[in-house]
Amino acid sequence: MSTSSTTSPPAVLAWRDYDPAACALPGMFLGELALPGPLEGESERLWRLGARRVRLPATVDLASEGDDERAAAAVGALSLVRDLTARAVLVEWDLRLPPTPDGTWQVLSHLQPPRRIEGPAEAAEALRAWRQGHYLCKCLWRKGPGFVQIRDRRWGELRRFTADEPHYERAIERLAYGAPADSVPAAVLDDFRGEKLVLEAGPLAWWLPYRISRWLQEPMTI
């Protein structure tokens, strides 16, 4: 698994159910749960604790250009959102984007939709489209015997990216929780950029698709 300088949010609020009415019942609130790391194990730990609804305490800020610390914090938070989305956990989070429209919301649209988007003038429209178009397994990757494959429906049609070269898998593992863009082969990163499979925040590149371990529908449907 990859290692990086990104970290989880310091803590989250968590409940045993996703429904607000059920969450209001005695014993459903798990409280404020610290996330000591490592980052790649936090979603599994929250799941095992019984968390089915998780709230991030701070806005995920992708609008702070030149602030490497905030970029690392944003990548860490997005990693948690991605990994919890893969488990069908309801994630409550807020997103801040640059004021100039750049389509970032659609790049992230396979994740659980945020509660609000700050920044661009079309934020309300983008959030509405995100909520209406979101479903599980919208952009995922899987590991087969000797290959990796990405299936991506963020732009409506199915796009497949399949690679059997070992350095692609190594690059995915390296970028899974954020890593310096120059720490993976330039040709591989350019392929990922071309397919919009990485998000860049400050000096970091971050792997967008989530890992699938069990199909929620027949794989040919997805």
Short mmCIF file of C-alpha atoms in Angstrom, two decimals:
data_model
loop_
_atom_site.label_atom_id
_atom_site.label_comp_id
_atom_site.label_asym_id
_atom_site.label_seq_id
_atom_site.Cartn_x
_atom_site.Cartn_y
_atom_site.Cartn_z
CA MET A 1 0.00 0.00 0.00
CA SER A 2 1.16 3.53 -0.62
CA THR A 3 2.60 5.88 1.91
CA SER A 4 2.27 9.66 1.74
CA SER A 5 2.39 12.83 3.77
CA THR A 6 -1.41 13.10 3.78
CA THR A 7 -3.32 12.37 6.95
CA SER A 8 -6.91 11.65 7.90
CA PRO A 9 -9.11 14.37 9.37
CA PRO A 10 -8.38 14.48 13.13
CA ALA A 11 -11.86 13.20 14.00
CA VAL A 12 -15.32 12.55 12.57
CA LEU A 13 -18.82 12.24 13.94
CA ALA A 14 -20.41 8.86 13.32
CA TRP A 15 -23.75 7.06 13.67
CA ARG A 16 -24.82 3.43 13.38
CA ASP A 17 -27.42 4.15 10.68
CA TYR A 18 -27.80 6.46 7.70
CA ASP A 19 -31.41 7.53 8.34
CA PRO A 20 -31.77 10.74 10.41
CA ALA A 21 -34.79 9.41 12.32
CA ALA A 22 -32.98 6.21 13.22
CA CYS A 23 -29.85 8.14 14.13
CA ALA A 24 -31.83 10.11 16.71
CA LEU A 25 -32.63 6.94 18.69
CA PRO A 26 -30.69 6.06 21.85
CA GLY A 27 -27.46 4.20 21.22
CA MET A 28 -27.14 5.14 17.55
CA PHE A 29 -24.63 7.96 17.96
CA LEU A 30 -21.08 6.65 18.10
CA GLY A 31 -19.73 10.04 19.11
CA GLU A 32 -16.68 11.90 17.90
CA LEU A 33 -14.20 9.32 16.73
CA ALA A 34 -10.51 10.12 16.44
CA LEU A 35 -8.71 8.96 13.29
CA PRO A 36 -5.14 8.23 14.37
CA GLY A 37 -4.16 6.53 11.10
CA PRO A 38 -2.80 5.03 9.03
CA LEU A 39 -5.07 6.67 6.49
CA GLU A 40 -5.64 3.56 4.36
CA GLY A 41 -7.10 1.69 7.33
CA GLU A 42 -9.52 4.30 8.65
CA SER A 43 -12.60 3.40 6.58
CA GLU A 44 -12.25 -0.26 7.57
CA ARG A 45 -11.93 0.71 11.24
CA LEU A 46 -15.00 2.96 11.09
CA TRP A 47 -16.99 0.21 9.37
CA ARG A 48 -16.03 -2.32 12.02
CA LEU A 49 -17.08 0.15 14.73
CA GLY A 50 -20.52 0.17 13.12
CA ALA A 51 -20.40 3.57 11.38
CA ARG A 52 -22.94 3.86 8.56
CA ARG A 53 -23.18 7.66 8.56
CA VAL A 54 -20.06 9.79 8.96
CA ARG A 55 -19.69 13.58 9.11
CA LEU A 56 -16.43 15.34 8.35
CA PRO A 57 -15.81 18.32 10.63
CA ALA A 58 -14.09 20.67 8.17
CA THR A 59 -14.69 21.78 4.61
CA VAL A 60 -12.57 20.00 2.01
CA ASP A 61 -10.69 22.94 0.52
CA LEU A 62 -9.44 22.63 -3.06
CA ALA A 63 -9.26 26.40 -3.56
CA SER A 64 -6.09 27.15 -1.59
CA GLU A 65 -3.44 27.45 -4.28
CA GLY A 66 0.13 27.45 -3.02
CA ASP A 67 -0.75 26.01 0.39
CA ASP A 68 0.79 22.55 0.45
CA GLU A 69 -0.48 21.79 3.96
CA ARG A 70 -4.09 22.47 3.00
CA ALA A 71 -3.64 20.47 -0.18
CA ALA A 72 -2.44 17.48 1.86
CA ALA A 73 -5.39 17.87 4.25
CA ALA A 74 -7.83 18.00 1.33
CA VAL A 75 -6.37 14.85 -0.22
CA GLY A 76 -6.57 13.04 3.11
CA ALA A 77 -10.22 14.01 3.56
CA LEU A 78 -11.09 13.04 -0.01
CA SER A 79 -9.44 9.67 0.53
CA LEU A 80 -11.75 9.04 3.47
CA VAL A 81 -14.80 10.15 1.45
CA ARG A 82 -13.76 7.85 -1.40
CA ASP A 83 -13.14 4.81 0.79
CA LEU A 84 -16.41 5.28 2.70
CA THR A 85 -18.31 5.78 -0.56
CA ALA A 86 -16.96 2.42 -1.70
CA ARG A 87 -18.60 0.88 1.39
CA ALA A 88 -21.91 2.67 0.76
CA VAL A 89 -21.50 4.68 3.96
CA LEU A 90 -23.40 7.99 3.98
CA VAL A 91 -20.76 10.73 4.17
CA GLU A 92 -21.70 14.28 5.12
CA TRP A 93 -19.04 16.68 3.90
CA ASP A 94 -18.63 20.14 2.40
CA LEU A 95 -16.48 21.12 -0.58
CA ARG A 96 -14.78 24.39 -1.53
CA LEU A 97 -13.69 24.78 -5.17
CA PRO A 98 -11.83 27.60 -6.95
CA PRO A 99 -14.14 30.44 -8.05
CA THR A 100 -13.25 29.85 -11.71
CA PRO A 101 -15.27 26.90 -13.11
CA ASP A 102 -12.96 24.02 -14.02
CA GLY A 103 -15.16 20.93 -13.97
CA THR A 104 -13.63 19.52 -10.78
CA TRP A 105 -17.05 18.62 -9.42
CA GLN A 106 -17.61 16.16 -12.28
CA VAL A 107 -14.19 14.60 -11.75
CA LEU A 108 -15.31 13.93 -8.15
CA SER A 109 -18.89 12.96 -9.04
CA HIS A 110 -18.40 9.25 -8.28
CA LEU A 111 -18.02 10.18 -4.60
CA GLN A 112 -20.88 10.62 -2.16
CA PRO A 113 -22.26 14.09 -3.01
CA PRO A 114 -21.31 16.83 -0.54
CA ARG A 115 -23.86 18.76 1.47
CA ARG A 116 -22.75 22.02 -0.14
CA ILE A 117 -20.26 23.36 -2.65
CA GLU A 118 -18.61 26.75 -2.17
CA GLY A 119 -16.76 28.81 -4.75
CA PRO A 120 -17.91 28.80 -8.38
CA ALA A 121 -20.99 30.70 -9.49
CA GLU A 122 -22.59 27.50 -10.80
CA ALA A 123 -22.10 25.64 -7.49
CA ALA A 124 -25.83 25.11 -6.89
CA GLU A 125 -26.33 23.70 -10.38
CA ALA A 126 -23.27 21.47 -10.07
CA LEU A 127 -24.45 20.11 -6.73
CA ARG A 128 -27.91 19.38 -8.12
CA ALA A 129 -26.42 17.49 -11.09
CA TRP A 130 -24.06 15.61 -8.77
CA ARG A 131 -26.89 14.46 -6.52
CA GLN A 132 -29.15 13.48 -9.39
CA GLY A 133 -26.44 11.55 -11.23
CA HIS A 134 -24.70 9.79 -8.35
CA TYR A 135 -24.77 6.01 -7.92
CA LEU A 136 -22.44 3.39 -6.54
CA CYS A 137 -19.67 1.98 -8.74
CA LYS A 138 -19.66 5.01 -11.02
CA CYS A 139 -15.87 5.07 -11.22
CA LEU A 140 -13.97 2.09 -9.85
CA TRP A 141 -10.89 0.01 -10.35
CA ARG A 142 -10.30 -3.67 -9.88
CA LYS A 143 -7.28 -5.89 -9.83
CA GLY A 144 -7.35 -9.06 -11.89
CA PRO A 145 -4.75 -11.78 -12.43
CA GLY A 146 -1.95 -9.82 -14.06
CA PHE A 147 -3.87 -6.63 -14.92
CA VAL A 148 -5.74 -3.66 -13.51
CA GLN A 149 -8.93 -2.23 -14.98
CA ILE A 150 -10.82 1.00 -14.43
CA ARG A 151 -14.49 1.37 -15.34
CA ASP A 152 -15.65 4.96 -15.46
CA ARG A 153 -19.15 6.34 -16.11
CA ARG A 154 -18.67 9.88 -14.77
CA TRP A 155 -19.33 11.31 -18.24
CA GLY A 156 -22.32 9.12 -19.04
CA GLU A 157 -20.87 6.45 -21.27
CA LEU A 158 -18.70 3.58 -20.06
CA ARG A 159 -14.97 4.19 -20.42
CA ARG A 160 -12.54 1.34 -19.78
CA PHE A 161 -8.84 1.59 -19.07
CA THR A 162 -7.00 -1.73 -18.85
CA ALA A 163 -3.26 -2.19 -18.25
CA ASP A 164 -1.22 -5.33 -17.77
CA GLU A 165 2.13 -3.61 -17.16
CA PRO A 166 3.18 -3.91 -13.49
CA HIS A 167 4.26 -0.28 -13.24
CA TYR A 168 0.66 0.87 -13.67
CA GLU A 169 -0.43 -1.09 -10.61
CA ARG A 170 2.55 0.21 -8.66
CA ALA A 171 1.64 3.77 -9.63
CA ILE A 172 -1.98 3.29 -8.48
CA GLU A 173 -0.79 1.99 -5.12
CA ARG A 174 1.60 4.91 -4.82
CA LEU A 175 -1.07 7.51 -5.63
CA ALA A 176 -3.90 5.89 -3.67
CA TYR A 177 -3.60 8.26 -0.71
CA GLY A 178 -1.74 11.07 -2.42
CA ALA A 179 1.91 11.28 -3.42
CA PRO A 180 4.17 13.85 -5.11
CA ALA A 181 3.36 13.91 -8.79
CA ASP A 182 7.01 13.39 -9.66
CA SER A 183 7.19 10.17 -7.62
CA VAL A 184 5.56 8.07 -10.36
CA PRO A 185 6.70 7.57 -13.97
CA ALA A 186 5.77 10.62 -16.06
CA ALA A 187 4.31 8.53 -18.89
CA VAL A 188 2.01 6.65 -16.51
CA LEU A 189 0.86 9.86 -14.82
CA ASP A 190 0.18 11.42 -18.23
CA ASP A 191 -2.02 8.42 -19.13
CA PHE A 192 -3.92 8.83 -15.87
CA ARG A 193 -4.29 12.57 -16.45
CA GLY A 194 -5.60 11.96 -19.94
CA GLU A 195 -8.33 9.70 -18.55
CA LYS A 196 -9.01 12.09 -15.61
CA LEU A 197 -8.16 9.36 -13.11
CA VAL A 198 -6.03 11.57 -10.87
CA LEU A 199 -6.72 14.84 -9.09
CA GLU A 200 -3.82 17.19 -8.48
CA ALA A 201 -3.73 19.36 -5.38
CA GLY A 202 -0.58 21.36 -4.77
CA PRO A 203 2.40 19.06 -5.34
CA LEU A 204 0.28 15.94 -4.83
CA ALA A 205 -1.46 13.65 -7.28
CA TRP A 206 -4.31 11.55 -5.90
CA TRP A 207 -5.98 8.44 -7.30
CA LEU A 208 -9.70 9.03 -7.89
CA PRO A 209 -11.37 5.63 -8.53
CA TYR A 210 -12.24 3.48 -5.56
CA ARG A 211 -11.28 -0.15 -5.24
CA ILE A 212 -14.01 -2.70 -5.75
CA SER A 213 -13.84 -5.91 -3.77
CA ARG A 214 -17.40 -7.15 -4.34
CA TRP A 215 -19.74 -6.32 -7.23
CA LEU A 216 -22.99 -4.68 -6.16
CA GLN A 217 -24.53 -5.70 -9.49
CA GLU A 218 -23.47 -8.03 -12.26
CA PRO A 219 -20.10 -6.69 -13.49
CA MET A 220 -21.26 -6.51 -17.10
CA THR A 221 -24.00 -4.12 -15.98
CA ILE A 222 -21.45 -1.82 -14.37
#
